[in-house]
């Protein structure tokens, strides 16, 4: 009798189950999303009286692959045929008051269930980043159990939608292209790689941060270079490629990249230094309530290219090392200066360094940190070492 | 009915303690009926009993030409040449030539028994019951006029299968003999491997009608007597007309017949049995079955093959590891496929997920119906392959699988990924060495698939936990089924996922509670090795 | 040896305690600890362990003193029948609530990560059904299952979590004790209540084959649990920082989700992690179910505890599903903190002191 009961219950479970079942082919995989400010206010429904309310402020663009064409192109004739011209992904875009609302609007236009579990990138338009607190913008992705905290978040220079709609030459979808391209961080330090976790972490702390910048070049190529300066959750401005590299030196995030300096023997041509290793140490000193920070950077690398035809002897290598160090010091100083004076944003984490390593003193200056930061003296010392010179002597 | 009463009844039935004095009818019990002095009366009794049994042969003759006697045996079960040469001929002819003086019938009897019949195994009996049983198992019974006893000469000899290669447990480097249907041959095969008087072979006759020979074999100096007593108790409790085979006994003596897991191991390899006996296990041989039973059984022992021990330890360990991984795949792969495709596509790497989705696009069925179709057709093929004769069966199995898989994919019934999963599962299932365990895994696989279809990964976890709970509860003859994992004894883990070198396996598994735990003494061999090393240096 | 003889050896005792201790509570507690102590979560947990130790030791020593009796009998011996009865009832109610909390926590985690729309009733019910199966067979299979899970699932959990190690930023562990020792001590005091299932020590000693070793085993078990928890908590804080932990419902899950690499065979580590972790919840709920049934059967002088298990299940089910949402559930189960400190710390120490002074023992 008991067993019969158990069997009945099990059967009930099986027969009535499957609440969450959505077959994989009935889902639309969102590979990338682009959040923008809606182009114009188009009708607001009875909420106008709320102050500061902006009807349909957001525009969300989602890129979803069309499975068949994506896979057949993969195994096909290398995309050389006619089908290669069609992007095997569907871009959908709509406006709404919240991102979740926009996502659900999608149900009126598609037979698929949107699925964010494989989302790779999230692009945020420049205008949106300037106007809205990014922490609130990102809330949908932080809250959604489907999406991971490893989603790459980048700020678009311009409209994020345009970038997601672009058709990269070597990849099937813009999102996959961007996600794979970000893996190039080991080759160059021209951009910064931030994911959702970094955003939640930094913005949740109330601190400023740098994030990757993405744009479309004149040749309609997607280009990830430089970085955006975010303070109080909003985009303040950009750092260029070299400035981004300098900033990453300070943060100790360099995994690779190159430095081109004037050749010490022949100032007319250049010598290229390839870094592969970097170590940064911050040191802080206090004079009363005035902190000063000393940055010590040690980097190792190769001689990658010499245009002067010089042979690599000891003196030359030493001169090169000196040249690289000086060049980097100059760059880093200029960047820090720009961040301190122009943006007034502590994106390099000096504040959090003080908080963590000099907690007692930090408590005294925490309140007026913004003022102190602007005028805080920062010294930079770079020590570049050349370890290999390549195959040519 | 209480065990002991059954046992008593059974014993009475076989040995005959009752003193019922009636002339038996053909269907009744013959307990305690004694033979008569009159030959004619005895023969008449037997003829009544063996009415319509045309394979019973009566052969009247005269010992030394004087005393009336009659020889009864079953045609086909006795060795006819032997009967002619060593029983009838001496009794009829040589007794006459020897010119012995036979005064009366008793003389004739003792004369025949002591001096004429020259066979090894012979006895006398006065019980009708005994006589009947002797005839039924192929012995010759000699009745002599005027004596209330008869002589039973063992002349068993019938056509039986030769010792062949094992079909269900082939090995690369092991011996190639397997058990046959004849119990004596089987005990011989074991005796040849263990030449020790401590190897005990205890005989039972189980089955009211079939009176099947069952032999319980164990090493007296190793076996755990609690297990042995328990086994005897359970065997004695069996009271059935017919023993359908070793599976019948297995079912009646196993601990939990509701469990999908086999709690008794079957094998057709005498070398395996010998090794198991040495580890303190008990072997049950049932006549007319080439598969013998081994108790107690653990899950671990079901995952071992004889080849593990005939190969070098590194090779064996690698194979073991593969086998364990394979068994997990056989159990979980289709259900994980269903769970991932229907519930958790985020678990599949993106590019694979995309191609899987592309492969499934346009399919009419959800993933779990798809999986059921494919798994079901595989089971069907397996069953059909068994029925089809010999080599054809294998061909149909392979060809059928390929063709059905290919056709199902091109007909858009299943996705290509599903075919891969099913094929891999089937292969993994064959990697499980025990046929019984493989079948139980197949059952569990379907349950897991069902639960995955209902609750996704959580459903799989639930059923896995249920299986783990069940395995923790399960015991085989008092030994935990999951030993040596639980109760955990690091020393015993040498023969589980890996097979440690023999030098390290000095002791028997502790969970068996054998009387003698030492398997080998490595002191000497270590000495020799040390000396050799010293010489080298 | 042919029945379940209800005797467990030292090693089984240890694994039984470990498996009972590890449940979803540790996943959710990380947030509470981070809210109270910032990046010093590991230290707060360690402090909690140190604070809980006297209670754990008192429980073990007390039970060893009365190694022939369960809690119901010896509480009567020590305090008299009336108070003893009240204490036993308090213990049973505590275990009921703790198992309800564990069940609820598990359901929440499943709803969040695995099954979004499946009714919680189904999840709780199907889980309890499995727990009933094993709880009915008593402590011996339970502890054997714990050993099996302890040697197979626990290392896997640690392995999965170890993937996060390369992403740990030691800076996230700083500042060290920024607010001074007070918040840590406070969190540590509350942390005593995290050792809920250690109260099983009250009743398991009569089932031990060697009751003398219980103190050692309790120490080992709690140390291993503390190690695992600190390992998981440190990596969590190291990867997502105290701030990330404060804002996440289940910080270790978020940490794993941030720590995974693209291109791994299984894309989602958190899902695997949760799957494995869920397996560790079953011994907890089953053990508590068994314990409550046992204590009640002893209180009412029944010879069998099995018939009591079935009626207990609806109670756990109702308590677990009473709160409407996760916030309410957290609030609802907050009473377990003072209750736990009473059961895990005050009660055993007082009872032990009384027993020691009066020289009562078996």
PDB file of C-alpha atoms in Angstrom, chain A residues 83-287:
ATOM      1  CA  UNK A  83      25.586  32.822 -47.640  1.00  0.00           C
ATOM      2  CA  UNK A  84      28.772  34.269 -46.208  1.00  0.00           C
ATOM      3  CA  UNK A  85      27.427  37.731 -46.844  1.00  0.00           C
ATOM      4  CA  UNK A  86      24.474  37.263 -44.521  1.00  0.00           C
ATOM      5  CA  UNK A  87      25.202  37.655 -40.875  1.00  0.00           C
ATOM      6  CA  UNK A  88      24.034  34.451 -39.189  1.00  0.00           C
ATOM      7  CA  UNK A  89      22.623  36.306 -36.244  1.00  0.00           C
ATOM      8  CA  UNK A  90      19.520  38.241 -35.575  1.00  0.00           C
ATOM      9  CA  UNK A  91      19.688  41.621 -33.938  1.00  0.00           C
ATOM     10  CA  UNK A  92      16.635  42.787 -32.151  1.00  0.00           C
ATOM     11  CA  UNK A  93      16.209  46.108 -30.573  1.00  0.00           C
ATOM     12  CA  UNK A  94      13.462  47.805 -28.613  1.00  0.00           C
ATOM     13  CA  UNK A  95      12.888  50.513 -26.060  1.00  0.00           C
ATOM     14  CA  UNK A  96      11.320  50.392 -22.667  1.00  0.00           C
ATOM     15  CA  UNK A  97      11.363  51.535 -19.077  1.00  0.00           C
ATOM     16  CA  UNK A  98      13.351  48.642 -17.765  1.00  0.00           C
ATOM     17  CA  UNK A  99      15.570  46.118 -19.420  1.00  0.00           C
ATOM     18  CA  UNK A 100      13.425  43.281 -18.195  1.00  0.00           C
ATOM     19  CA  UNK A 101      10.408  44.898 -19.787  1.00  0.00           C
ATOM     20  CA  UNK A 102      12.245  45.176 -23.070  1.00  0.00           C
ATOM     21  CA  UNK A 103      13.314  41.593 -22.829  1.00  0.00           C
ATOM     22  CA  UNK A 104       9.724  40.493 -22.373  1.00  0.00           C
ATOM     23  CA  UNK A 105       8.527  42.646 -25.254  1.00  0.00           C
ATOM     24  CA  UNK A 106      10.576  40.322 -27.320  1.00  0.00           C
ATOM     25  CA  UNK A 107       7.988  37.603 -26.734  1.00  0.00           C
ATOM     26  CA  UNK A 108       5.646  39.476 -29.029  1.00  0.00           C
ATOM     27  CA  UNK A 109       8.057  39.109 -31.909  1.00  0.00           C
ATOM     28  CA  UNK A 110       9.662  35.739 -31.554  1.00  0.00           C
ATOM     29  CA  UNK A 111       8.806  32.087 -31.089  1.00  0.00           C
ATOM     30  CA  UNK A 112      11.800  31.564 -28.842  1.00  0.00           C
ATOM     31  CA  UNK A 113      12.470  31.968 -25.154  1.00  0.00           C
ATOM     32  CA  UNK A 114      15.258  34.420 -24.534  1.00  0.00           C
ATOM     33  CA  UNK A 115      18.148  32.804 -22.751  1.00  0.00           C
ATOM     34  CA  UNK A 116      20.930  34.853 -21.182  1.00  0.00           C
ATOM     35  CA  UNK A 117      23.025  31.918 -19.990  1.00  0.00           C
ATOM     36  CA  UNK A 118      25.466  32.214 -22.848  1.00  0.00           C
ATOM     37  CA  UNK A 119      25.724  35.960 -22.963  1.00  0.00           C
ATOM     38  CA  UNK A 120      29.291  36.971 -23.633  1.00  0.00           C
ATOM     39  CA  UNK A 121      29.317  40.720 -23.795  1.00  0.00           C
ATOM     40  CA  UNK A 122      27.330  43.684 -22.688  1.00  0.00           C
ATOM     41  CA  UNK A 123      27.956  46.962 -24.456  1.00  0.00           C
ATOM     42  CA  UNK A 124      26.824  50.211 -22.970  1.00  0.00           C
ATOM     43  CA  UNK A 125      26.309  53.229 -25.148  1.00  0.00           C
ATOM     44  CA  UNK A 126      28.220  56.389 -24.392  1.00  0.00           C
ATOM     45  CA  UNK A 127      25.135  58.472 -23.812  1.00  0.00           C
ATOM     46  CA  UNK A 128      23.638  55.954 -21.423  1.00  0.00           C
ATOM     47  CA  UNK A 129      26.881  55.669 -19.517  1.00  0.00           C
ATOM     48  CA  UNK A 130      27.100  59.420 -19.186  1.00  0.00           C
ATOM     49  CA  UNK A 131      23.544  59.897 -18.048  1.00  0.00           C
ATOM     50  CA  UNK A 132      22.716  56.896 -15.888  1.00  0.00           C
ATOM     51  CA  UNK A 133      24.373  55.248 -12.961  1.00  0.00           C
ATOM     52  CA  UNK A 134      25.852  52.091 -14.407  1.00  0.00           C
ATOM     53  CA  UNK A 135      25.188  50.115 -11.250  1.00  0.00           C
ATOM     54  CA  UNK A 136      21.472  50.561 -11.866  1.00  0.00           C
ATOM     55  CA  UNK A 137      21.841  49.749 -15.532  1.00  0.00           C
ATOM     56  CA  UNK A 138      23.667  46.545 -14.725  1.00  0.00           C
ATOM     57  CA  UNK A 139      21.186  45.484 -12.065  1.00  0.00           C
ATOM     58  CA  UNK A 140      19.196  43.363 -14.484  1.00  0.00           C
ATOM     59  CA  UNK A 141      22.253  41.260 -15.325  1.00  0.00           C
ATOM     60  CA  UNK A 142      23.421  41.061 -11.723  1.00  0.00           C
ATOM     61  CA  UNK A 143      20.009  39.871 -10.611  1.00  0.00           C
ATOM     62  CA  UNK A 144      19.259  37.453 -13.413  1.00  0.00           C
ATOM     63  CA  UNK A 145      20.248  33.958 -12.299  1.00  0.00           C
ATOM     64  CA  UNK A 146      20.885  32.909 -15.878  1.00  0.00           C
ATOM     65  CA  UNK A 147      23.671  35.314 -16.673  1.00  0.00           C
ATOM     66  CA  UNK A 148      27.108  34.895 -15.192  1.00  0.00           C
ATOM     67  CA  UNK A 149      29.304  37.464 -13.559  1.00  0.00           C
ATOM     68  CA  UNK A 150      31.905  36.797 -16.209  1.00  0.00           C
ATOM     69  CA  UNK A 151      30.030  38.817 -18.864  1.00  0.00           C
ATOM     70  CA  UNK A 152      32.380  41.323 -20.432  1.00  0.00           C
ATOM     71  CA  UNK A 153      31.142  44.859 -20.039  1.00  0.00           C
ATOM     72  CA  UNK A 154      32.414  47.508 -22.416  1.00  0.00           C
ATOM     73  CA  UNK A 155      31.515  51.126 -23.056  1.00  0.00           C
ATOM     74  CA  UNK A 156      30.811  52.004 -26.661  1.00  0.00           C
ATOM     75  CA  UNK A 157      32.090  55.238 -28.057  1.00  0.00           C
ATOM     76  CA  UNK A 158      28.854  56.203 -29.687  1.00  0.00           C
ATOM     77  CA  UNK A 159      25.844  53.990 -30.025  1.00  0.00           C
ATOM     78  CA  UNK A 160      26.262  50.477 -28.655  1.00  0.00           C
ATOM     79  CA  UNK A 161      23.614  49.226 -31.027  1.00  0.00           C
ATOM     80  CA  UNK A 162      25.704  50.072 -34.065  1.00  0.00           C
ATOM     81  CA  UNK A 163      28.577  48.022 -32.781  1.00  0.00           C
ATOM     82  CA  UNK A 164      26.438  44.992 -32.094  1.00  0.00           C
ATOM     83  CA  UNK A 165      24.926  45.302 -35.544  1.00  0.00           C
ATOM     84  CA  UNK A 166      28.314  45.416 -37.214  1.00  0.00           C
ATOM     85  CA  UNK A 167      29.474  42.436 -39.148  1.00  0.00           C
ATOM     86  CA  UNK A 168      33.041  41.450 -38.354  1.00  0.00           C
ATOM     87  CA  UNK A 169      34.916  39.800 -41.180  1.00  0.00           C
ATOM     88  CA  UNK A 170      36.332  36.783 -39.416  1.00  0.00           C
ATOM     89  CA  UNK A 171      33.624  35.927 -36.951  1.00  0.00           C
ATOM     90  CA  UNK A 172      30.000  34.981 -37.160  1.00  0.00           C
ATOM     91  CA  UNK A 173      28.614  37.366 -34.658  1.00  0.00           C
ATOM     92  CA  UNK A 174      29.806  40.625 -33.249  1.00  0.00           C
ATOM     93  CA  UNK A 175      29.456  39.359 -29.672  1.00  0.00           C
ATOM     94  CA  UNK A 176      31.570  36.268 -30.233  1.00  0.00           C
ATOM     95  CA  UNK A 177      34.082  38.438 -32.021  1.00  0.00           C
ATOM     96  CA  UNK A 178      34.299  40.873 -29.146  1.00  0.00           C
ATOM     97  CA  UNK A 179      34.512  38.116 -26.533  1.00  0.00           C
ATOM     98  CA  UNK A 180      37.324  36.416 -28.415  1.00  0.00           C
ATOM     99  CA  UNK A 181      39.084  39.645 -29.158  1.00  0.00           C
ATOM    100  CA  UNK A 182      39.238  40.499 -25.483  1.00  0.00           C
ATOM    101  CA  UNK A 183      41.400  37.412 -25.052  1.00  0.00           C
ATOM    102  CA  UNK A 184      44.072  39.332 -26.934  1.00  0.00           C
ATOM    103  CA  UNK A 185      44.946  41.134 -23.743  1.00  0.00           C
ATOM    104  CA  UNK A 186      48.116  39.106 -23.534  1.00  0.00           C
ATOM    105  CA  UNK A 187      49.339  40.686 -26.790  1.00  0.00           C
ATOM    106  CA  UNK A 188      48.612  44.297 -26.210  1.00  0.00           C
ATOM    107  CA  UNK A 189      47.833  46.573 -23.340  1.00  0.00           C
ATOM    108  CA  UNK A 190      45.865  49.012 -25.420  1.00  0.00           C
ATOM    109  CA  UNK A 191      42.539  48.164 -23.883  1.00  0.00           C
ATOM    110  CA  UNK A 192      41.242  47.096 -20.543  1.00  0.00           C
ATOM    111  CA  UNK A 193      39.209  43.986 -19.924  1.00  0.00           C
ATOM    112  CA  UNK A 194      36.408  44.343 -17.398  1.00  0.00           C
ATOM    113  CA  UNK A 195      33.599  41.986 -16.585  1.00  0.00           C
ATOM    114  CA  UNK A 196      30.357  42.316 -14.703  1.00  0.00           C
ATOM    115  CA  UNK A 197      31.993  41.172 -11.494  1.00  0.00           C
ATOM    116  CA  UNK A 198      34.511  44.031 -11.664  1.00  0.00           C
ATOM    117  CA  UNK A 199      31.721  46.533 -12.178  1.00  0.00           C
ATOM    118  CA  UNK A 200      29.660  45.287  -9.255  1.00  0.00           C
ATOM    119  CA  UNK A 201      32.718  45.132  -7.074  1.00  0.00           C
ATOM    120  CA  UNK A 202      34.094  48.589  -7.876  1.00  0.00           C
ATOM    121  CA  UNK A 203      30.883  50.513  -8.309  1.00  0.00           C
ATOM    122  CA  UNK A 204      29.431  48.834  -5.227  1.00  0.00           C
ATOM    123  CA  UNK A 205      32.401  50.198  -3.293  1.00  0.00           C
ATOM    124  CA  UNK A 206      31.608  53.633  -4.627  1.00  0.00           C
ATOM    125  CA  UNK A 207      35.002  53.889  -6.241  1.00  0.00           C
ATOM    126  CA  UNK A 208      35.915  54.945  -9.736  1.00  0.00           C
ATOM    127  CA  UNK A 209      37.096  52.579 -12.388  1.00  0.00           C
ATOM    128  CA  UNK A 210      38.394  52.162 -15.881  1.00  0.00           C
ATOM    129  CA  UNK A 211      36.560  50.092 -18.385  1.00  0.00           C
ATOM    130  CA  UNK A 212      37.103  48.952 -21.931  1.00  0.00           C
ATOM    131  CA  UNK A 213      36.161  51.211 -24.787  1.00  0.00           C
ATOM    132  CA  UNK A 214      34.779  49.858 -27.997  1.00  0.00           C
ATOM    133  CA  UNK A 215      34.152  51.702 -31.199  1.00  0.00           C
ATOM    134  CA  UNK A 216      33.715  51.285 -34.892  1.00  0.00           C
ATOM    135  CA  UNK A 217      36.603  52.384 -37.011  1.00  0.00           C
ATOM    136  CA  UNK A 218      36.288  54.086 -40.362  1.00  0.00           C
ATOM    137  CA  UNK A 219      36.578  50.737 -42.144  1.00  0.00           C
ATOM    138  CA  UNK A 220      33.547  49.440 -40.248  1.00  0.00           C
ATOM    139  CA  UNK A 221      35.785  47.300 -38.109  1.00  0.00           C
ATOM    140  CA  UNK A 222      35.040  46.728 -34.481  1.00  0.00           C
ATOM    141  CA  UNK A 223      37.875  48.180 -32.485  1.00  0.00           C
ATOM    142  CA  UNK A 224      38.527  47.728 -28.819  1.00  0.00           C
ATOM    143  CA  UNK A 225      41.060  50.251 -27.657  1.00  0.00           C
ATOM    144  CA  UNK A 226      41.472  52.776 -24.915  1.00  0.00           C
ATOM    145  CA  UNK A 227      39.294  52.964 -21.888  1.00  0.00           C
ATOM    146  CA  UNK A 228      36.482  54.885 -20.307  1.00  0.00           C
ATOM    147  CA  UNK A 229      36.814  56.677 -17.002  1.00  0.00           C
ATOM    148  CA  UNK A 230      33.885  56.016 -14.729  1.00  0.00           C
ATOM    149  CA  UNK A 231      33.284  58.016 -11.620  1.00  0.00           C
ATOM    150  CA  UNK A 232      30.227  57.784  -9.367  1.00  0.00           C
ATOM    151  CA  UNK A 233      28.837  55.230 -11.748  1.00  0.00           C
ATOM    152  CA  UNK A 234      28.908  57.568 -14.740  1.00  0.00           C
ATOM    153  CA  UNK A 235      31.203  57.928 -17.690  1.00  0.00           C
ATOM    154  CA  UNK A 236      33.423  60.977 -17.466  1.00  0.00           C
ATOM    155  CA  UNK A 237      35.600  60.644 -20.506  1.00  0.00           C
ATOM    156  CA  UNK A 238      38.131  58.522 -22.290  1.00  0.00           C
ATOM    157  CA  UNK A 239      41.742  57.524 -21.948  1.00  0.00           C
ATOM    158  CA  UNK A 240      43.687  56.898 -25.108  1.00  0.00           C
ATOM    159  CA  UNK A 241      45.497  53.707 -25.955  1.00  0.00           C
ATOM    160  CA  UNK A 242      48.818  54.748 -24.459  1.00  0.00           C
ATOM    161  CA  UNK A 243      47.161  56.232 -21.428  1.00  0.00           C
ATOM    162  CA  UNK A 244      45.305  52.998 -20.925  1.00  0.00           C
ATOM    163  CA  UNK A 245      48.566  51.136 -21.026  1.00  0.00           C
ATOM    164  CA  UNK A 246      50.044  53.529 -18.488  1.00  0.00           C
ATOM    165  CA  UNK A 247      47.045  53.129 -16.222  1.00  0.00           C
ATOM    166  CA  UNK A 248      47.298  49.357 -16.404  1.00  0.00           C
ATOM    167  CA  UNK A 249      50.924  49.621 -15.394  1.00  0.00           C
ATOM    168  CA  UNK A 250      49.899  51.360 -12.241  1.00  0.00           C
ATOM    169  CA  UNK A 251      47.183  48.818 -11.551  1.00  0.00           C
ATOM    170  CA  UNK A 252      49.613  45.993 -12.188  1.00  0.00           C
ATOM    171  CA  UNK A 253      47.466  44.420 -14.866  1.00  0.00           C
ATOM    172  CA  UNK A 254      49.839  44.316 -17.813  1.00  0.00           C
ATOM    173  CA  UNK A 255      50.106  40.886 -19.318  1.00  0.00           C
ATOM    174  CA  UNK A 256      51.838  41.888 -22.500  1.00  0.00           C
ATOM    175  CA  UNK A 257      52.244  44.696 -24.967  1.00  0.00           C
ATOM    176  CA  UNK A 258      54.858  46.791 -26.673  1.00  0.00           C
ATOM    177  CA  UNK A 259      56.647  50.070 -26.079  1.00  0.00           C
ATOM    178  CA  UNK A 260      58.185  51.958 -28.961  1.00  0.00           C
ATOM    179  CA  UNK A 261      60.984  54.339 -28.047  1.00  0.00           C
ATOM    180  CA  UNK A 262      63.578  56.314 -29.931  1.00  0.00           C
ATOM    181  CA  UNK A 263      66.643  54.239 -30.543  1.00  0.00           C
ATOM    182  CA  UNK A 264      69.370  55.344 -28.131  1.00  0.00           C
ATOM    183  CA  UNK A 265      72.018  55.210 -30.865  1.00  0.00           C
ATOM    184  CA  UNK A 266      70.068  56.771 -33.638  1.00  0.00           C
ATOM    185  CA  UNK A 267      67.377  59.127 -32.473  1.00  0.00           C
ATOM    186  CA  UNK A 268      65.824  59.182 -35.908  1.00  0.00           C
ATOM    187  CA  UNK A 269      64.572  55.610 -35.791  1.00  0.00           C
ATOM    188  CA  UNK A 270      62.890  53.501 -33.155  1.00  0.00           C
ATOM    189  CA  UNK A 271      63.454  50.485 -31.001  1.00  0.00           C
ATOM    190  CA  UNK A 272      60.522  48.300 -29.945  1.00  0.00           C
ATOM    191  CA  UNK A 273      60.367  46.666 -26.576  1.00  0.00           C
ATOM    192  CA  UNK A 274      57.988  43.779 -25.952  1.00  0.00           C
ATOM    193  CA  UNK A 275      56.903  43.324 -22.368  1.00  0.00           C
ATOM    194  CA  UNK A 276      55.762  40.063 -20.980  1.00  0.00           C
ATOM    195  CA  UNK A 277      55.950  40.539 -17.280  1.00  0.00           C
ATOM    196  CA  UNK A 278      55.295  43.389 -14.956  1.00  0.00           C
ATOM    197  CA  UNK A 279      55.226  43.965 -11.258  1.00  0.00           C
ATOM    198  CA  UNK A 280      53.908  47.072  -9.582  1.00  0.00           C
ATOM    199  CA  UNK A 281      54.307  48.141  -6.026  1.00  0.00           C
ATOM    200  CA  UNK A 282      52.666  51.103  -4.408  1.00  0.00           C
ATOM    201  CA  UNK A 283      54.084  52.788  -1.359  1.00  0.00           C
ATOM    202  CA  UNK A 284      52.383  55.485   0.607  1.00  0.00           C
ATOM    203  CA  UNK A 285      53.763  57.996   3.022  1.00  0.00           C
ATOM    204  CA  UNK A 286      51.899  60.390   5.194  1.00  0.00           C
ATOM    205  CA  UNK A 287      52.817  63.853   6.301  1.00  0.00           C
TER     206      UNK A 287
END
